[in-house]
């Protein structure tokens, strides 16, 4: 089956620094990728939808200048948390689908971000 | 890293009927969550049931959890055409890592 990887799986950084998280589709081309975050013991929250070659669509309440998303190729999307603060500490997970409009999504293993 | 398995993979019913989807998983969990996805859109959280709960209701949704069988079911009563979507279960086994299944595609025929 299709595989989605994320890197790093875990990152600890100092407040004020920027952190980049990569999401890769390993054996298929992902037209669309989704970025989610999850707070402890809460559900997944969609942050943005990323389409290859175009600007990401952010959900209401998600700061686009804070969470920079780049989907430069069909196999890679990146999420950069800029000037991270402790409240950005969370679990970030991406998913990818092969074609726009299809419902089959493949999820990455997630990235645990801790901002000190 | 997907440990949930939904059953059936696809379900087609008439409007007004009930739809039942099942989810099985492999390890102990803290909670299990159900999500919905409309075509081409991101996931929307529907309901979360904790490991010490057996049943939960939200509107027309009813979720059950059987930790001894490591399974959960999602029941949508009096279905509507607008319920047409894919439904995913996700298990939280601790450390807040969610594991998703491949989903059940529900089609409600008007």
PDB file of C-alpha atoms in Angstrom:
ATOM      1  CA  UNK A   1       0.000   0.000   0.000  1.00  0.00           C
ATOM      2  CA  UNK A   2       0.881   3.648  -0.314  1.00  0.00           C
ATOM      3  CA  UNK A   3       3.324   4.984   2.248  1.00  0.00           C
ATOM      4  CA  UNK A   4       3.677   8.479   3.627  1.00  0.00           C
ATOM      5  CA  UNK A   5       6.664   9.433   5.715  1.00  0.00           C
ATOM      6  CA  UNK A   6       7.314  12.390   7.951  1.00  0.00           C
ATOM      7  CA  UNK A   7      10.584  13.801   9.134  1.00  0.00           C
ATOM      8  CA  UNK A   8      11.555  14.359  11.812  1.00  0.00           C
ATOM      9  CA  UNK A   9       9.436  12.118  13.994  1.00  0.00           C
ATOM     10  CA  UNK A  10      10.305  14.165  17.035  1.00  0.00           C
ATOM     11  CA  UNK A  11      11.853  17.603  17.441  1.00  0.00           C
ATOM     12  CA  UNK A  12      12.657  19.794  20.395  1.00  0.00           C
ATOM     13  CA  UNK A  13      13.524  23.417  19.790  1.00  0.00           C
ATOM     14  CA  UNK A  14      13.981  26.681  21.629  1.00  0.00           C
ATOM     15  CA  UNK A  15      11.347  29.361  21.622  1.00  0.00           C
ATOM     16  CA  UNK A  16      11.802  31.774  18.736  1.00  0.00           C
ATOM     17  CA  UNK A  17      13.362  29.316  16.332  1.00  0.00           C
ATOM     18  CA  UNK A  18      11.749  27.913  13.201  1.00  0.00           C
ATOM     19  CA  UNK A  19      11.130  24.254  12.580  1.00  0.00           C
ATOM     20  CA  UNK A  20      10.533  22.520   9.278  1.00  0.00           C
ATOM     21  CA  UNK A  21       8.566  19.285   9.015  1.00  0.00           C
ATOM     22  CA  UNK A  22       8.632  17.241   5.836  1.00  0.00           C
ATOM     23  CA  UNK A  23       5.890  15.013   4.498  1.00  0.00           C
ATOM     24  CA  UNK A  24       6.748  12.662   1.662  1.00  0.00           C
ATOM     25  CA  UNK A  25       4.727  10.233  -0.378  1.00  0.00           C
ATOM     26  CA  UNK A  26       7.111   7.381  -1.010  1.00  0.00           C
ATOM     27  CA  UNK A  27       5.535   5.371  -3.773  1.00  0.00           C
ATOM     28  CA  UNK A  28       2.894   7.588  -5.297  1.00  0.00           C
ATOM     29  CA  UNK A  29       2.423  11.127  -6.463  1.00  0.00           C
ATOM     30  CA  UNK A  30       0.367  13.188  -4.067  1.00  0.00           C
ATOM     31  CA  UNK A  31      -1.642  15.893  -5.729  1.00  0.00           C
ATOM     32  CA  UNK A  32      -3.096  16.941  -2.411  1.00  0.00           C
ATOM     33  CA  UNK A  33      -1.652  16.862   1.063  1.00  0.00           C
ATOM     34  CA  UNK A  34      -3.337  17.806   4.299  1.00  0.00           C
ATOM     35  CA  UNK A  35      -1.723  19.074   7.478  1.00  0.00           C
ATOM     36  CA  UNK A  36      -3.270  18.457  10.875  1.00  0.00           C
ATOM     37  CA  UNK A  37      -2.322  19.155  14.445  1.00  0.00           C
ATOM     38  CA  UNK A  38      -3.437  17.411  17.547  1.00  0.00           C
ATOM     39  CA  UNK A  39      -3.322  18.697  21.094  1.00  0.00           C
ATOM     40  CA  UNK A  40      -2.950  16.180  23.922  1.00  0.00           C
ATOM     41  CA  UNK A  41      -6.042  14.032  24.350  1.00  0.00           C
ATOM     42  CA  UNK A  42      -7.910  15.975  21.733  1.00  0.00           C
ATOM     43  CA  UNK A  43      -8.944  15.216  18.218  1.00  0.00           C
ATOM     44  CA  UNK A  44      -7.121  15.990  15.031  1.00  0.00           C
ATOM     45  CA  UNK A  45      -7.632  19.479  13.698  1.00  0.00           C
ATOM     46  CA  UNK A  46      -7.202  20.278  10.031  1.00  0.00           C
ATOM     47  CA  UNK A  47      -4.802  23.158   9.532  1.00  0.00           C
ATOM     48  CA  UNK A  48      -4.496  23.467   5.787  1.00  0.00           C
ATOM     49  CA  UNK A  49      -4.909  21.783   2.443  1.00  0.00           C
ATOM     50  CA  UNK A  50      -1.894  21.811   0.199  1.00  0.00           C
ATOM     51  CA  UNK A  51      -2.073  21.325  -3.558  1.00  0.00           C
ATOM     52  CA  UNK A  52       1.057  20.812  -5.597  1.00  0.00           C
ATOM     53  CA  UNK A  53       2.190  23.968  -7.301  1.00  0.00           C
ATOM     54  CA  UNK A  54      -0.300  26.299  -5.685  1.00  0.00           C
ATOM     55  CA  UNK A  55      -0.786  28.136  -2.420  1.00  0.00           C
ATOM     56  CA  UNK A  56      -2.144  26.224   0.514  1.00  0.00           C
ATOM     57  CA  UNK A  57      -5.689  26.758   1.701  1.00  0.00           C
ATOM     58  CA  UNK A  58      -5.737  27.456   5.419  1.00  0.00           C
ATOM     59  CA  UNK A  59      -8.557  26.696   7.788  1.00  0.00           C
ATOM     60  CA  UNK A  60     -10.115  29.495   9.758  1.00  0.00           C
ATOM     61  CA  UNK A  61      -8.044  30.474  12.738  1.00  0.00           C
ATOM     62  CA  UNK A  62      -4.757  29.095  11.372  1.00  0.00           C
ATOM     63  CA  UNK A  63      -2.138  31.758  10.798  1.00  0.00           C
ATOM     64  CA  UNK A  64      -0.635  31.355   7.353  1.00  0.00           C
ATOM     65  CA  UNK A  65       2.412  33.432   8.257  1.00  0.00           C
ATOM     66  CA  UNK A  66       3.003  31.278  11.298  1.00  0.00           C
ATOM     67  CA  UNK A  67       2.603  27.944   9.589  1.00  0.00           C
ATOM     68  CA  UNK A  68       4.236  28.109   6.186  1.00  0.00           C
ATOM     69  CA  UNK A  69       3.309  25.312   3.835  1.00  0.00           C
ATOM     70  CA  UNK A  70       5.129  24.525   0.636  1.00  0.00           C
ATOM     71  CA  UNK A  71       4.104  21.782  -1.778  1.00  0.00           C
ATOM     72  CA  UNK A  72       6.789  22.138  -4.396  1.00  0.00           C
ATOM     73  CA  UNK A  73       6.632  18.651  -5.835  1.00  0.00           C
ATOM     74  CA  UNK A  74       4.208  15.772  -6.139  1.00  0.00           C
ATOM     75  CA  UNK A  75       6.008  13.833  -3.438  1.00  0.00           C
ATOM     76  CA  UNK A  76       6.942  16.477  -0.898  1.00  0.00           C
ATOM     77  CA  UNK A  77       5.130  19.016   1.230  1.00  0.00           C
ATOM     78  CA  UNK A  78       6.753  20.947   4.053  1.00  0.00           C
ATOM     79  CA  UNK A  79       5.303  22.690   7.066  1.00  0.00           C
ATOM     80  CA  UNK A  80       7.464  25.326   8.697  1.00  0.00           C
ATOM     81  CA  UNK A  81       6.508  26.566  12.130  1.00  0.00           C
ATOM     82  CA  UNK A  82       8.048  30.029  12.270  1.00  0.00           C
ATOM     83  CA  UNK A  83       9.190  31.693  15.482  1.00  0.00           C
ATOM     84  CA  UNK A  84       7.914  28.771  17.477  1.00  0.00           C
ATOM     85  CA  UNK A  85       6.490  29.270  20.953  1.00  0.00           C
ATOM     86  CA  UNK A  86       5.621  26.749  23.659  1.00  0.00           C
ATOM     87  CA  UNK A  87       1.948  26.888  22.677  1.00  0.00           C
ATOM     88  CA  UNK A  88       2.943  25.516  19.271  1.00  0.00           C
ATOM     89  CA  UNK A  89       4.018  22.301  20.947  1.00  0.00           C
ATOM     90  CA  UNK A  90       1.806  19.665  19.445  1.00  0.00           C
ATOM     91  CA  UNK A  91       1.609  16.582  17.297  1.00  0.00           C
ATOM     92  CA  UNK A  92       1.603  17.391  13.593  1.00  0.00           C
ATOM     93  CA  UNK A  93       0.408  14.819  11.084  1.00  0.00           C
ATOM     94  CA  UNK A  94       0.145  14.965   7.338  1.00  0.00           C
ATOM     95  CA  UNK A  95      -1.857  12.917   4.913  1.00  0.00           C
ATOM     96  CA  UNK A  96      -1.730  12.585   1.171  1.00  0.00           C
ATOM     97  CA  UNK A  97      -4.085  11.574  -1.576  1.00  0.00           C
ATOM     98  CA  UNK A  98      -3.235  10.687  -5.132  1.00  0.00           C
ATOM     99  CA  UNK A  99      -5.883  12.665  -6.899  1.00  0.00           C
ATOM    100  CA  UNK A 100      -8.001  15.665  -6.067  1.00  0.00           C
ATOM    101  CA  UNK A 101     -11.487  14.524  -5.257  1.00  0.00           C
ATOM    102  CA  UNK A 102     -10.603  11.015  -4.148  1.00  0.00           C
ATOM    103  CA  UNK A 103     -11.249  10.026  -0.595  1.00  0.00           C
ATOM    104  CA  UNK A 104      -8.433   7.626   0.049  1.00  0.00           C
ATOM    105  CA  UNK A 105      -5.897   9.321   2.236  1.00  0.00           C
ATOM    106  CA  UNK A 106      -2.656   7.912   3.479  1.00  0.00           C
ATOM    107  CA  UNK A 107      -1.398   9.219   6.762  1.00  0.00           C
ATOM    108  CA  UNK A 108       2.107   9.906   7.887  1.00  0.00           C
ATOM    109  CA  UNK A 109       3.313   8.754  11.312  1.00  0.00           C
ATOM    110  CA  UNK A 110       3.304  12.272  12.693  1.00  0.00           C
ATOM    111  CA  UNK A 111       5.857  14.651  14.180  1.00  0.00           C
ATOM    112  CA  UNK A 112       5.996  15.513  17.848  1.00  0.00           C
ATOM    113  CA  UNK A 113       7.099  19.140  18.281  1.00  0.00           C
ATOM    114  CA  UNK A 114       8.147  20.404  21.674  1.00  0.00           C
ATOM    115  CA  UNK A 115       9.041  24.066  22.036  1.00  0.00           C
ATOM    116  CA  UNK A 116      10.949  24.932  25.179  1.00  0.00           C
TER     117      UNK A 116
ATOM    118  CA  UNK B   1       1.450   3.185  10.449  1.00  0.00           C
ATOM    119  CA  UNK B   2      -2.262   2.558  10.045  1.00  0.00           C
ATOM    120  CA  UNK B   3      -3.640   0.043  12.477  1.00  0.00           C
ATOM    121  CA  UNK B   4      -7.377   0.623  12.236  1.00  0.00           C
ATOM    122  CA  UNK B   5      -9.339  -1.362   9.727  1.00  0.00           C
ATOM    123  CA  UNK B   6     -12.775  -0.303   8.641  1.00  0.00           C
ATOM    124  CA  UNK B   7     -15.455  -2.625   7.436  1.00  0.00           C
ATOM    125  CA  UNK B   8     -17.046  -2.479   4.960  1.00  0.00           C
ATOM    126  CA  UNK B   9     -14.807  -0.594   2.577  1.00  0.00           C
ATOM    127  CA  UNK B  10     -17.843   0.717   0.747  1.00  0.00           C
ATOM    128  CA  UNK B  11     -21.505   0.963   1.702  1.00  0.00           C
ATOM    129  CA  UNK B  12     -24.445   2.115  -0.373  1.00  0.00           C
ATOM    130  CA  UNK B  13     -27.873   2.684   1.203  1.00  0.00           C
ATOM    131  CA  UNK B  14     -31.138   4.450   0.537  1.00  0.00           C
ATOM    132  CA  UNK B  15     -31.917   7.740   2.218  1.00  0.00           C
ATOM    133  CA  UNK B  16     -33.650   7.167   5.528  1.00  0.00           C
ATOM    134  CA  UNK B  17     -31.926   3.872   6.230  1.00  0.00           C
ATOM    135  CA  UNK B  18     -29.356   3.391   8.944  1.00  0.00           C
ATOM    136  CA  UNK B  19     -25.678   2.975   8.134  1.00  0.00           C
ATOM    137  CA  UNK B  20     -23.324   0.947  10.279  1.00  0.00           C
ATOM    138  CA  UNK B  21     -19.577   0.979   9.923  1.00  0.00           C
ATOM    139  CA  UNK B  22     -17.144  -1.076  11.940  1.00  0.00           C
ATOM    140  CA  UNK B  23     -13.576  -0.533  12.987  1.00  0.00           C
ATOM    141  CA  UNK B  24     -11.140  -3.060  14.386  1.00  0.00           C
ATOM    142  CA  UNK B  25      -7.756  -2.349  15.868  1.00  0.00           C
ATOM    143  CA  UNK B  26      -4.831  -4.260  17.256  1.00  0.00           C
ATOM    144  CA  UNK B  27      -3.401  -2.722  20.410  1.00  0.00           C
ATOM    145  CA  UNK B  28      -4.684  -1.184  23.624  1.00  0.00           C
ATOM    146  CA  UNK B  29      -5.970   2.322  23.205  1.00  0.00           C
ATOM    147  CA  UNK B  30      -6.685   5.447  25.214  1.00  0.00           C
ATOM    148  CA  UNK B  31      -9.470   6.540  22.920  1.00  0.00           C
ATOM    149  CA  UNK B  32     -10.938   5.967  19.498  1.00  0.00           C
ATOM    150  CA  UNK B  33     -12.110   8.716  17.198  1.00  0.00           C
ATOM    151  CA  UNK B  34     -14.329   8.813  14.149  1.00  0.00           C
ATOM    152  CA  UNK B  35     -13.788  11.286  11.342  1.00  0.00           C
ATOM    153  CA  UNK B  36     -15.641  12.163   8.209  1.00  0.00           C
ATOM    154  CA  UNK B  37     -14.196  13.300   4.936  1.00  0.00           C
ATOM    155  CA  UNK B  38     -16.101  14.811   2.076  1.00  0.00           C
ATOM    156  CA  UNK B  39     -14.643  14.302  -1.371  1.00  0.00           C
ATOM    157  CA  UNK B  40     -11.385  16.197  -1.800  1.00  0.00           C
ATOM    158  CA  UNK B  41     -11.588  17.806   1.628  1.00  0.00           C
ATOM    159  CA  UNK B  42      -9.752  17.299   4.887  1.00  0.00           C
ATOM    160  CA  UNK B  43     -10.961  15.284   7.817  1.00  0.00           C
ATOM    161  CA  UNK B  44     -13.647  16.550  10.153  1.00  0.00           C
ATOM    162  CA  UNK B  45     -13.803  15.179  13.668  1.00  0.00           C
ATOM    163  CA  UNK B  46     -17.137  13.544  14.525  1.00  0.00           C
ATOM    164  CA  UNK B  47     -16.871  11.893  17.889  1.00  0.00           C
ATOM    165  CA  UNK B  48     -14.330  10.610  20.414  1.00  0.00           C
ATOM    166  CA  UNK B  49     -14.960   7.671  22.707  1.00  0.00           C
ATOM    167  CA  UNK B  50     -12.599   6.870  25.571  1.00  0.00           C
ATOM    168  CA  UNK B  51     -11.449   3.401  26.470  1.00  0.00           C
ATOM    169  CA  UNK B  52     -13.613   3.356  29.617  1.00  0.00           C
ATOM    170  CA  UNK B  53     -16.740   4.265  27.681  1.00  0.00           C
ATOM    171  CA  UNK B  54     -18.945   1.783  25.887  1.00  0.00           C
ATOM    172  CA  UNK B  55     -21.342   3.977  23.982  1.00  0.00           C
ATOM    173  CA  UNK B  56     -21.649   7.575  22.968  1.00  0.00           C
ATOM    174  CA  UNK B  57     -24.256   9.572  21.104  1.00  0.00           C
ATOM    175  CA  UNK B  58     -24.077  12.767  19.120  1.00  0.00           C
ATOM    176  CA  UNK B  59     -27.156  13.757  17.161  1.00  0.00           C
ATOM    177  CA  UNK B  60     -27.823  10.987  14.635  1.00  0.00           C
ATOM    178  CA  UNK B  61     -24.484   9.356  15.421  1.00  0.00           C
ATOM    179  CA  UNK B  62     -24.053   6.470  17.802  1.00  0.00           C
ATOM    180  CA  UNK B  63     -20.643   5.009  18.545  1.00  0.00           C
ATOM    181  CA  UNK B  64     -19.930   1.862  20.492  1.00  0.00           C
ATOM    182  CA  UNK B  65     -16.637   0.550  21.754  1.00  0.00           C
ATOM    183  CA  UNK B  66     -15.795  -3.000  22.789  1.00  0.00           C
ATOM    184  CA  UNK B  67     -12.262  -3.049  24.120  1.00  0.00           C
ATOM    185  CA  UNK B  68     -12.361  -6.802  24.698  1.00  0.00           C
ATOM    186  CA  UNK B  69     -12.933  -7.336  21.002  1.00  0.00           C
ATOM    187  CA  UNK B  70     -10.869  -4.312  20.004  1.00  0.00           C
ATOM    188  CA  UNK B  71     -13.651  -3.013  17.848  1.00  0.00           C
ATOM    189  CA  UNK B  72     -15.890  -0.011  17.450  1.00  0.00           C
ATOM    190  CA  UNK B  73     -18.945   0.753  15.383  1.00  0.00           C
ATOM    191  CA  UNK B  74     -20.384   3.967  14.030  1.00  0.00           C
ATOM    192  CA  UNK B  75     -24.111   4.058  13.397  1.00  0.00           C
ATOM    193  CA  UNK B  76     -25.698   6.861  11.426  1.00  0.00           C
ATOM    194  CA  UNK B  77     -29.451   6.804  11.809  1.00  0.00           C
ATOM    195  CA  UNK B  78     -32.000   8.123   9.315  1.00  0.00           C
ATOM    196  CA  UNK B  79     -29.298   8.767   6.743  1.00  0.00           C
ATOM    197  CA  UNK B  80     -29.419  11.696   4.376  1.00  0.00           C
ATOM    198  CA  UNK B  81     -27.838  12.274   0.988  1.00  0.00           C
ATOM    199  CA  UNK B  82     -25.558  14.816   2.661  1.00  0.00           C
ATOM    200  CA  UNK B  83     -24.075  12.010   4.763  1.00  0.00           C
ATOM    201  CA  UNK B  84     -22.353  10.701   1.654  1.00  0.00           C
ATOM    202  CA  UNK B  85     -18.658  10.772   2.542  1.00  0.00           C
ATOM    203  CA  UNK B  86     -15.801   8.611   3.714  1.00  0.00           C
ATOM    204  CA  UNK B  87     -15.631   7.742   7.367  1.00  0.00           C
ATOM    205  CA  UNK B  88     -12.410   6.949   9.194  1.00  0.00           C
ATOM    206  CA  UNK B  89     -11.697   5.579  12.604  1.00  0.00           C
ATOM    207  CA  UNK B  90      -8.515   6.530  14.371  1.00  0.00           C
ATOM    208  CA  UNK B  91      -7.015   5.022  17.481  1.00  0.00           C
ATOM    209  CA  UNK B  92      -4.987   6.874  20.065  1.00  0.00           C
ATOM    210  CA  UNK B  93      -2.750   4.369  21.790  1.00  0.00           C
ATOM    211  CA  UNK B  94      -0.978   6.907  23.923  1.00  0.00           C
ATOM    212  CA  UNK B  95       1.707   9.494  23.215  1.00  0.00           C
ATOM    213  CA  UNK B  96      -1.023  11.068  21.093  1.00  0.00           C
ATOM    214  CA  UNK B  97      -0.061   9.139  17.992  1.00  0.00           C
ATOM    215  CA  UNK B  98      -3.180   8.591  15.940  1.00  0.00           C
ATOM    216  CA  UNK B  99      -3.452   5.601  13.671  1.00  0.00           C
ATOM    217  CA  UNK B 100      -6.005   5.760  10.911  1.00  0.00           C
ATOM    218  CA  UNK B 101      -7.719   3.097   8.893  1.00  0.00           C
ATOM    219  CA  UNK B 102      -8.357   3.351   5.176  1.00  0.00           C
ATOM    220  CA  UNK B 103     -11.970   4.346   5.667  1.00  0.00           C
ATOM    221  CA  UNK B 104     -15.469   3.334   4.660  1.00  0.00           C
ATOM    222  CA  UNK B 105     -16.965   5.030   1.648  1.00  0.00           C
ATOM    223  CA  UNK B 106     -20.666   5.683   2.359  1.00  0.00           C
ATOM    224  CA  UNK B 107     -23.055   6.568  -0.430  1.00  0.00           C
ATOM    225  CA  UNK B 108     -26.588   7.582   0.495  1.00  0.00           C
ATOM    226  CA  UNK B 109     -28.949   7.425  -2.463  1.00  0.00           C
ATOM    227  CA  UNK B 110     -31.731  10.041  -2.452  1.00  0.00           C
TER     228      UNK B 110
END
